[in-house]
PDB file of C-alpha atoms in Angstrom:
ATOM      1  CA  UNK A   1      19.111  10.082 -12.449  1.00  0.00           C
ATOM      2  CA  UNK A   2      18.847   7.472 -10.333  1.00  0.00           C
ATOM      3  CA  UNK A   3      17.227   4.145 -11.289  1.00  0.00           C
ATOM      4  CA  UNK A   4      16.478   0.245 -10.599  1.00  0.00           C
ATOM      5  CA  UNK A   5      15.716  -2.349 -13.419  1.00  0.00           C
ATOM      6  CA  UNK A   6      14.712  -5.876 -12.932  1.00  0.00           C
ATOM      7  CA  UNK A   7      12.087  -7.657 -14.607  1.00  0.00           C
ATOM      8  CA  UNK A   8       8.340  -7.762 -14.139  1.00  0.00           C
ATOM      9  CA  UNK A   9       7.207 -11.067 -13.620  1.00  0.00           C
ATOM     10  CA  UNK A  10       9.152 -14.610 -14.092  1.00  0.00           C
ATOM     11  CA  UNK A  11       8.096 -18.606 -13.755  1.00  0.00           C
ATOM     12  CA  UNK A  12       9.507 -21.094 -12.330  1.00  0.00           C
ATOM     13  CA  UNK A  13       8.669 -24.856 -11.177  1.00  0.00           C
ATOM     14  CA  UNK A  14       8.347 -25.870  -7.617  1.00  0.00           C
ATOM     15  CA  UNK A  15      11.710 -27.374  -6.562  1.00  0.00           C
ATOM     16  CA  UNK A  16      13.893 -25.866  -9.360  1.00  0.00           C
ATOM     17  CA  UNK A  17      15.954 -22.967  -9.075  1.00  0.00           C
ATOM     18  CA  UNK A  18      15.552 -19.354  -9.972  1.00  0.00           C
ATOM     19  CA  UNK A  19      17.778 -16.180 -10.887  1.00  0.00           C
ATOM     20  CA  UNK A  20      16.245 -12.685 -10.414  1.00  0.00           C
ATOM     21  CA  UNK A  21      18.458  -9.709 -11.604  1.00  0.00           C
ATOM     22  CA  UNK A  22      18.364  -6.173 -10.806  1.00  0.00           C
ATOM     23  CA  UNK A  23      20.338  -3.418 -11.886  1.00  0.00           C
ATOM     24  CA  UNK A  24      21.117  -0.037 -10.366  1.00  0.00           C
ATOM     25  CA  UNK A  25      21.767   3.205 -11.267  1.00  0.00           C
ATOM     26  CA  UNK A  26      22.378   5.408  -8.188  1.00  0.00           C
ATOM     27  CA  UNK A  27      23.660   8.868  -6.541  1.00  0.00           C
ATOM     28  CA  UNK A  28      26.487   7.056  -4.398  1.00  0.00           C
ATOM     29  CA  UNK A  29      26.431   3.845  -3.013  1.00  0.00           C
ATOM     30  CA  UNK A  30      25.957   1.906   0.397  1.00  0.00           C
ATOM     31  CA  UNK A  31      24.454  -1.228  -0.231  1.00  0.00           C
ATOM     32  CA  UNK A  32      21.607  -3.241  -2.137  1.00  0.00           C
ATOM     33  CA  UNK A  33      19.128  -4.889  -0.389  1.00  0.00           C
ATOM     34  CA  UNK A  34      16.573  -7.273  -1.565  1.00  0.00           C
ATOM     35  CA  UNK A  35      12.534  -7.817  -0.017  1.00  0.00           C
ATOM     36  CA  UNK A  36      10.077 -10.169  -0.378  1.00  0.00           C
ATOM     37  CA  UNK A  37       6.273  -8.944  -0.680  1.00  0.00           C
ATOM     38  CA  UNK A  38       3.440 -11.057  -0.496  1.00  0.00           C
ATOM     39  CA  UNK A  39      -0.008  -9.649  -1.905  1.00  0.00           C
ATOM     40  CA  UNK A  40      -1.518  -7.149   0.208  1.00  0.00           C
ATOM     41  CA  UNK A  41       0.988  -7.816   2.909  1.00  0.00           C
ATOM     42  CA  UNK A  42       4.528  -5.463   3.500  1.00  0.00           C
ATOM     43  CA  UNK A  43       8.148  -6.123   2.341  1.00  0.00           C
ATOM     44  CA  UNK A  44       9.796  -8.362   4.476  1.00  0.00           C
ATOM     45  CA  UNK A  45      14.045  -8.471   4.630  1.00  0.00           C
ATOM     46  CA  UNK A  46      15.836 -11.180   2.575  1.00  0.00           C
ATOM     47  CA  UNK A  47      19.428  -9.544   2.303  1.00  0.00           C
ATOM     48  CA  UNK A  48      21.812  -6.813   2.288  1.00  0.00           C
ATOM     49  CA  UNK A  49      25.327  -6.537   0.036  1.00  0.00           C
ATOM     50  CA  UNK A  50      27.465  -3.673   0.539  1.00  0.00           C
ATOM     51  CA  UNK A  51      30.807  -5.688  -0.818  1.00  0.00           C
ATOM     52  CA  UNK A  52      30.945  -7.357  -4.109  1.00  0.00           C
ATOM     53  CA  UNK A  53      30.698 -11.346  -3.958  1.00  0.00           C
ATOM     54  CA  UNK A  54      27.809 -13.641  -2.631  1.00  0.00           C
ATOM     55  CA  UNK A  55      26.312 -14.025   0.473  1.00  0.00           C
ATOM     56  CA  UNK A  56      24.422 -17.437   1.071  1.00  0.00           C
ATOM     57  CA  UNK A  57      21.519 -17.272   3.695  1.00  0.00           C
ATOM     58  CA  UNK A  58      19.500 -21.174   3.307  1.00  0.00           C
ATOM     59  CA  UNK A  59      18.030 -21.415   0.309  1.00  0.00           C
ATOM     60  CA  UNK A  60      17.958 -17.666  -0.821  1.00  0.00           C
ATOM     61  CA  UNK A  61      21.720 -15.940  -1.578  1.00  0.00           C
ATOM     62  CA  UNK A  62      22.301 -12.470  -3.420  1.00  0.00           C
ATOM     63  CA  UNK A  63      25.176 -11.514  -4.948  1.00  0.00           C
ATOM     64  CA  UNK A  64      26.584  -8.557  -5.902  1.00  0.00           C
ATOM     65  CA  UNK A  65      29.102  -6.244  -8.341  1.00  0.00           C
ATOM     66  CA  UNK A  66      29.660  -2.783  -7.677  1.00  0.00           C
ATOM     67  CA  UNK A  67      31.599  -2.403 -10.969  1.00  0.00           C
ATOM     68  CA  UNK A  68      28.586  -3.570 -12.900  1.00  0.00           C
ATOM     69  CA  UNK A  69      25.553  -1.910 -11.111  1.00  0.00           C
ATOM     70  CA  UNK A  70      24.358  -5.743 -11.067  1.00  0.00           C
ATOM     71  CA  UNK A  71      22.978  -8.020  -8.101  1.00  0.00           C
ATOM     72  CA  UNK A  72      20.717 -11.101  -8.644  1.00  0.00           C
ATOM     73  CA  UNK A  73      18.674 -13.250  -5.844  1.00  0.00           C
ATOM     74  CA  UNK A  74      18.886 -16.649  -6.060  1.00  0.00           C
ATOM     75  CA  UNK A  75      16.279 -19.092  -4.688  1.00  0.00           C
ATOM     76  CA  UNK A  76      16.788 -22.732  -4.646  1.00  0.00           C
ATOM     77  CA  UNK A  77      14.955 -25.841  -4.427  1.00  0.00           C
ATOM     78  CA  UNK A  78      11.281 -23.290  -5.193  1.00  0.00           C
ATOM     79  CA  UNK A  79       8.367 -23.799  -2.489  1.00  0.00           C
ATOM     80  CA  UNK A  80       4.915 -22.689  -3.894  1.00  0.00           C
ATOM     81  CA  UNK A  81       5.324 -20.228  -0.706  1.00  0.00           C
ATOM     82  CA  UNK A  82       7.923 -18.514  -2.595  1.00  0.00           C
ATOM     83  CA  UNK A  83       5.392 -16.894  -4.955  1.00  0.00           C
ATOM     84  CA  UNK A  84       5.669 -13.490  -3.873  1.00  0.00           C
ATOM     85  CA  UNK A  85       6.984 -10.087  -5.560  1.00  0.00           C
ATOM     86  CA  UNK A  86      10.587  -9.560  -5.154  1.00  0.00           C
ATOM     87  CA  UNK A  87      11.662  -5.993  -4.423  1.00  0.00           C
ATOM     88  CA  UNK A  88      15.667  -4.544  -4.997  1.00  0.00           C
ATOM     89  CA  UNK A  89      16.547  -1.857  -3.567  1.00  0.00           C
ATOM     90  CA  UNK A  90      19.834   0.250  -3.744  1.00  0.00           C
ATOM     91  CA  UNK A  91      20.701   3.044  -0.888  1.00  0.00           C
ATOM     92  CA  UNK A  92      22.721   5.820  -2.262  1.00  0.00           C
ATOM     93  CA  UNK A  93      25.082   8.123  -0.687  1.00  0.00           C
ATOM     94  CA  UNK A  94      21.989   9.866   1.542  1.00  0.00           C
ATOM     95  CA  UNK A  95      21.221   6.363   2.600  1.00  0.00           C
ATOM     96  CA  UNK A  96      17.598   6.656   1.058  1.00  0.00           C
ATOM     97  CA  UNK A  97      16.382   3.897  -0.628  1.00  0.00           C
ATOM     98  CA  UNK A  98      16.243   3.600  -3.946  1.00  0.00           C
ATOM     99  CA  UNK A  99      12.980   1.180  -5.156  1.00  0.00           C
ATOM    100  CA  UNK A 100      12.719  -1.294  -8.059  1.00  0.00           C
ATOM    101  CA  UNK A 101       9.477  -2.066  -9.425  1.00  0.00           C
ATOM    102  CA  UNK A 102       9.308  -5.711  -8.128  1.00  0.00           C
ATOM    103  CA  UNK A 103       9.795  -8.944  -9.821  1.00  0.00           C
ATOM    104  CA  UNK A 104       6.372 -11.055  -9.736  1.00  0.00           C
ATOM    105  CA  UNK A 105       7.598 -14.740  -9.168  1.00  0.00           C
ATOM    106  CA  UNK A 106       5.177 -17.335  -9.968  1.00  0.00           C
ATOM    107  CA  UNK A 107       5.604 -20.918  -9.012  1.00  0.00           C
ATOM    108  CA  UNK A 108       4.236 -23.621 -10.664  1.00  0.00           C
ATOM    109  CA  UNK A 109       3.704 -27.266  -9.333  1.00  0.00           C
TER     110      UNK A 109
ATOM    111  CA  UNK B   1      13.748  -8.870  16.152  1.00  0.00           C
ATOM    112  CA  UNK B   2      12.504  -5.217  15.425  1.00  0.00           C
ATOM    113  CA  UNK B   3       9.116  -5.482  15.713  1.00  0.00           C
ATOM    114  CA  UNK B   4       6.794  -2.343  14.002  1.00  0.00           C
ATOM    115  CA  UNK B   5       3.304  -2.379  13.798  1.00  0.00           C
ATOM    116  CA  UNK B   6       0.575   0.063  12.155  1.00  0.00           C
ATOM    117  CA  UNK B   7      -3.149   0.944  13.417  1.00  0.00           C
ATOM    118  CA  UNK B   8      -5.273   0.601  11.627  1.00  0.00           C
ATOM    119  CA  UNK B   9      -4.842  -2.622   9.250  1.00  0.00           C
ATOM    120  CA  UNK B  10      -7.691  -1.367   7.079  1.00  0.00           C
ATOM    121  CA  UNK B  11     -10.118   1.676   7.011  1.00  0.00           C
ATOM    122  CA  UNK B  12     -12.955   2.744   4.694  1.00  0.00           C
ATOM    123  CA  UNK B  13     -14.252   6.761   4.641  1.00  0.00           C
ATOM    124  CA  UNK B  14     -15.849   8.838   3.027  1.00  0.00           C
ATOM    125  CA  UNK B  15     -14.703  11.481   0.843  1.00  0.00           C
ATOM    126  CA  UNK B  16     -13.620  14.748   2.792  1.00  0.00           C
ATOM    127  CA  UNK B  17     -12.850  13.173   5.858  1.00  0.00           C
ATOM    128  CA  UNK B  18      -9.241  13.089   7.309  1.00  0.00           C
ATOM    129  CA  UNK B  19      -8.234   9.880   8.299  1.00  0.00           C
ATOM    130  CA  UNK B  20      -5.450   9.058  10.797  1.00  0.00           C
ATOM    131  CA  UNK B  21      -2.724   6.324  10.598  1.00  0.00           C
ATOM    132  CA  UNK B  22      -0.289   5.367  13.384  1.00  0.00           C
ATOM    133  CA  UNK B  23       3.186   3.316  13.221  1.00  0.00           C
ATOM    134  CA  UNK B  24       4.750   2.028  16.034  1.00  0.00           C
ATOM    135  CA  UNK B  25       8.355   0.630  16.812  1.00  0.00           C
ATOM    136  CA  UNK B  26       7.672  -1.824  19.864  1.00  0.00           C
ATOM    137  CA  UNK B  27      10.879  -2.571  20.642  1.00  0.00           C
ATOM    138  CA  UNK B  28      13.350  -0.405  19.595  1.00  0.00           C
ATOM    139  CA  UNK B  29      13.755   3.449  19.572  1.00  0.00           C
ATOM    140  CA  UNK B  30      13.375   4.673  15.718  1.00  0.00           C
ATOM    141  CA  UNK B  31      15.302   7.842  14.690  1.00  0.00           C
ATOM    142  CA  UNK B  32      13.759   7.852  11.361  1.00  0.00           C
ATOM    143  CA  UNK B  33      10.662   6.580  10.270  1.00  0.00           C
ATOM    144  CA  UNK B  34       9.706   6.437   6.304  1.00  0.00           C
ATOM    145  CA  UNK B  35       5.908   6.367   5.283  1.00  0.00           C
ATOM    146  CA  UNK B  36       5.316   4.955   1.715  1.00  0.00           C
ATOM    147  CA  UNK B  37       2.542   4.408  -0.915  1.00  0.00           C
ATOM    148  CA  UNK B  38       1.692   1.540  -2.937  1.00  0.00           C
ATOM    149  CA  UNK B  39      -0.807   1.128  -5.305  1.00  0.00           C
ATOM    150  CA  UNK B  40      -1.571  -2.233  -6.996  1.00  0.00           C
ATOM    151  CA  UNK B  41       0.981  -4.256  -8.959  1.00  0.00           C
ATOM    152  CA  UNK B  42       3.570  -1.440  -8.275  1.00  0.00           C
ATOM    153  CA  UNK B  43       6.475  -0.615  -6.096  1.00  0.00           C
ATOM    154  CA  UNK B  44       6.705   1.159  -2.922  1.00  0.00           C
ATOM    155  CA  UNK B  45       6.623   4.964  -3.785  1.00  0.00           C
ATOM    156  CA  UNK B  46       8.434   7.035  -0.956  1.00  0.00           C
ATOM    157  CA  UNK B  47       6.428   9.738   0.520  1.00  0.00           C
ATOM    158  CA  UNK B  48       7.989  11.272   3.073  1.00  0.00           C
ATOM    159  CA  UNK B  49      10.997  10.848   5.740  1.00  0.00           C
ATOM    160  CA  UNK B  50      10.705  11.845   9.360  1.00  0.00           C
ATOM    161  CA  UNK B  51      12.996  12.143  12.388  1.00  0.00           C
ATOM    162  CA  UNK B  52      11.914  12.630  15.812  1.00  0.00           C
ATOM    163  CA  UNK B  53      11.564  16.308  16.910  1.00  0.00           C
ATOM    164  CA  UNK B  54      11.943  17.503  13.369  1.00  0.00           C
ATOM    165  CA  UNK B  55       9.895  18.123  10.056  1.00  0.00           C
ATOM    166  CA  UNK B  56       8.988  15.617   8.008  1.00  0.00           C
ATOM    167  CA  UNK B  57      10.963  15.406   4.065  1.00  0.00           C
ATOM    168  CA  UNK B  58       8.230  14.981   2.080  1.00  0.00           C
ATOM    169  CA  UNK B  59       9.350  13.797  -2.017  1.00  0.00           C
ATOM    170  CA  UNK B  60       9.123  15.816  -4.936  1.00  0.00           C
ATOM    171  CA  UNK B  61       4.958  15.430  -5.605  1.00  0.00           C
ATOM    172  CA  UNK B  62       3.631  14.755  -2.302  1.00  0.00           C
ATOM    173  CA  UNK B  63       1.380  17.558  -1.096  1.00  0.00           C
ATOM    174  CA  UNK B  64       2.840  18.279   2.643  1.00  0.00           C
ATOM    175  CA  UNK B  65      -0.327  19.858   3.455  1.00  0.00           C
ATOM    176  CA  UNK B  66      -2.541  16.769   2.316  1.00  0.00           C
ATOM    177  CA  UNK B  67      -0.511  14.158   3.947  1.00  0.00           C
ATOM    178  CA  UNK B  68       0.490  15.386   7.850  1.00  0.00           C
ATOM    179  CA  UNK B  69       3.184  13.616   9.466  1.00  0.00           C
ATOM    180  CA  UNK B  70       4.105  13.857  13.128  1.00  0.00           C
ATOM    181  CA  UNK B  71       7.027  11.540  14.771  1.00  0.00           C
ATOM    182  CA  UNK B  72       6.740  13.040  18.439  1.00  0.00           C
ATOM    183  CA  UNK B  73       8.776  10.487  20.161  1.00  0.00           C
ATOM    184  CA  UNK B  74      11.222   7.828  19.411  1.00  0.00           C
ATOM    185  CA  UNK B  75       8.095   5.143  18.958  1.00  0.00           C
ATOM    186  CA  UNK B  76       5.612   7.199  17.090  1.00  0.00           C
ATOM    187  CA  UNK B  77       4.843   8.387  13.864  1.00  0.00           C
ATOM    188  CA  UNK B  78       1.143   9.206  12.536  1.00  0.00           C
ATOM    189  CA  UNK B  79       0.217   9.864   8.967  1.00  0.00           C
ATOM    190  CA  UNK B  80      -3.096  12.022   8.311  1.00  0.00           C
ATOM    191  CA  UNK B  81      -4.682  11.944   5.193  1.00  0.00           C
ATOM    192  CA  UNK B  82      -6.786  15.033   5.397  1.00  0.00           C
ATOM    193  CA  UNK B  83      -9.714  15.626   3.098  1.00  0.00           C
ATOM    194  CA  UNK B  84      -9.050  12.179   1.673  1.00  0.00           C
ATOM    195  CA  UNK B  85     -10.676  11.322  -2.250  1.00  0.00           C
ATOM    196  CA  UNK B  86     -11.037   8.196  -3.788  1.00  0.00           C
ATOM    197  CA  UNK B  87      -7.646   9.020  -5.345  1.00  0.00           C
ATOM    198  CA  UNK B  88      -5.977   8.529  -1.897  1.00  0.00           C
ATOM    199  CA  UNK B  89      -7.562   4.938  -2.148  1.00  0.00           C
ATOM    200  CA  UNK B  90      -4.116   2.929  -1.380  1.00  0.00           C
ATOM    201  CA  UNK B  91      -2.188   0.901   0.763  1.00  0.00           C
ATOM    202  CA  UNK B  92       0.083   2.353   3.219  1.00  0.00           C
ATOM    203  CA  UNK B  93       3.346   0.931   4.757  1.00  0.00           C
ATOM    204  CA  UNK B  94       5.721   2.683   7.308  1.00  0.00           C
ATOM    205  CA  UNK B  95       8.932   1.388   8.157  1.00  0.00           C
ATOM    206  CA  UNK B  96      11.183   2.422  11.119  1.00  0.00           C
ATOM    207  CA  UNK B  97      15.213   1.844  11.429  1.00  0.00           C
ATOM    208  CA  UNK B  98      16.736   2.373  14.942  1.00  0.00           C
ATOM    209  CA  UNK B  99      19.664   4.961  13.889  1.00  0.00           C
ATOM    210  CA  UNK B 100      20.674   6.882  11.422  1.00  0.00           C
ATOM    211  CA  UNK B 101      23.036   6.286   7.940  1.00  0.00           C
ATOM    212  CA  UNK B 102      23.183   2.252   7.396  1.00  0.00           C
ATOM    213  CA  UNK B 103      20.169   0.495   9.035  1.00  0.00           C
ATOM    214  CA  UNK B 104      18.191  -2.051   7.486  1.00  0.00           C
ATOM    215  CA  UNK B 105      14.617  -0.711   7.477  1.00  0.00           C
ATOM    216  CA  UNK B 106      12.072  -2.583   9.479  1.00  0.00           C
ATOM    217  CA  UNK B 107       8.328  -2.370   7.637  1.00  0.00           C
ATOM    218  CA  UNK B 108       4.942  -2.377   9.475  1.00  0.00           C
ATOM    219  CA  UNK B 109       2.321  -4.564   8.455  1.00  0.00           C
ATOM    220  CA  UNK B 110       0.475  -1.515   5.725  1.00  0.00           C
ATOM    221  CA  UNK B 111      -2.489   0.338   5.987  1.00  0.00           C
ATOM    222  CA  UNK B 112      -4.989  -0.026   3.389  1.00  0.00           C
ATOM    223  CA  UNK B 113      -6.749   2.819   2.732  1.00  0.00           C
ATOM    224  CA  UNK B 114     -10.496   3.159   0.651  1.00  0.00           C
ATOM    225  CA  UNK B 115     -11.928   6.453   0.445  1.00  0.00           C
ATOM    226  CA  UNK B 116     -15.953   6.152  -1.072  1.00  0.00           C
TER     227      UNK B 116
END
């Protein structure tokens, strides 16, 4: 079957920096993607790997390993506007997406 | 950038009435058009895909009959919740991409949804 793992909620301090890790499982492949929610508002794009390796975009970069199933978001130098639910999701080989559950970040001052 | 919005924001009704929701791609033409469900603290659940001038692929679970889709042109997609219950209670995003295969998905601001 087809699955995403990454962790339910994680803490961090404003200004340091933080690692979230997801984990696929999927029918085919054709690239991971990673969203930011807010409450009550919709996903909004942070990235897109197809090819293993990182990509840096300002203070957020996602990386990627096909081999592994494995891609992790990093976000650097925390803002308590950061606090949001992080969503990974992988496309398979019908270029559906394939949704994690979301990773609650919480900032702390 | 792809801009997609959804009408309305928010709606309340009562149970047994159908209730209507529309997404929008404002500046781009959207082949396919996805309409999900989210209920609080969890992901996105997929309902349904739809491509203009076809039927709607509704996911394993989701009664086709209960939840009407219609993508009648290239900019418009409308949910209906028919006969809604309290159970329906939820938020509701739609996102749009511009072809088909790779495109990054471009999400409308959500719908919630309470049924009395």
């Amino acid at each position: 079957g087809q699955n995403i793992d990454q962790p339910t909620e994680m803490t961090a301090t404003e200004g340091a920096i933080v690692q979230i890790n997801c984990t696929y499982q999927t029918s085919g492949f054709n690239g991971l993607f990673w969203y930011q929610q807010h409450a009550g508002e919709a996903p909004t794009f942070l990235s897109y790997n197809v090819l293993d390796g990182l990509e840096e975009k300002g203070r957020f970069s996602s990386f990627l390993s096909r081999s592994k199933g494995y891609s992790y978001l990093l976000l650097k130098e925390l803002q308590m506007k950061d606090s949001a639910s992080y969503l990974c999701a992988a496309m398979d080989s019908n270029y559906q997406l394939i949704w994690g559950a979301g990773t609650k970040l919480i900032i702390k001052p | 950038g792809a801009v997609v919005s959804q009408h309305p924001s928010w709606v309340i009704c009562k149970s047994g009435t159908s209730v209507k929701i529309e997404c929008r791609s404002l500046d781009f033409q959207a082949t396919t058009m996805f309409w999900y469900r989210q209920f609080p603290k969890q992901s996105l659940m997929l309902m349904a895909t739809s491509n203009e001038g076809s039927k709607a692929t509704y996911e394993q679970g989701v009664e086709k009959d209960k939840f009407l889709i219609n993508h009648a042109s290239l900019t418009l997609s409308t949910l209906t919740v028919t006969s809604a219950h309290p159970e329906d209670s939820s938020f509701y995003i739609c996102s749009a991409t511009p072809g088909q295969g790779y495109n990054e998905q471009f999400f409308g601001p959500g719908t919630r949804l309470t049924v009395l």
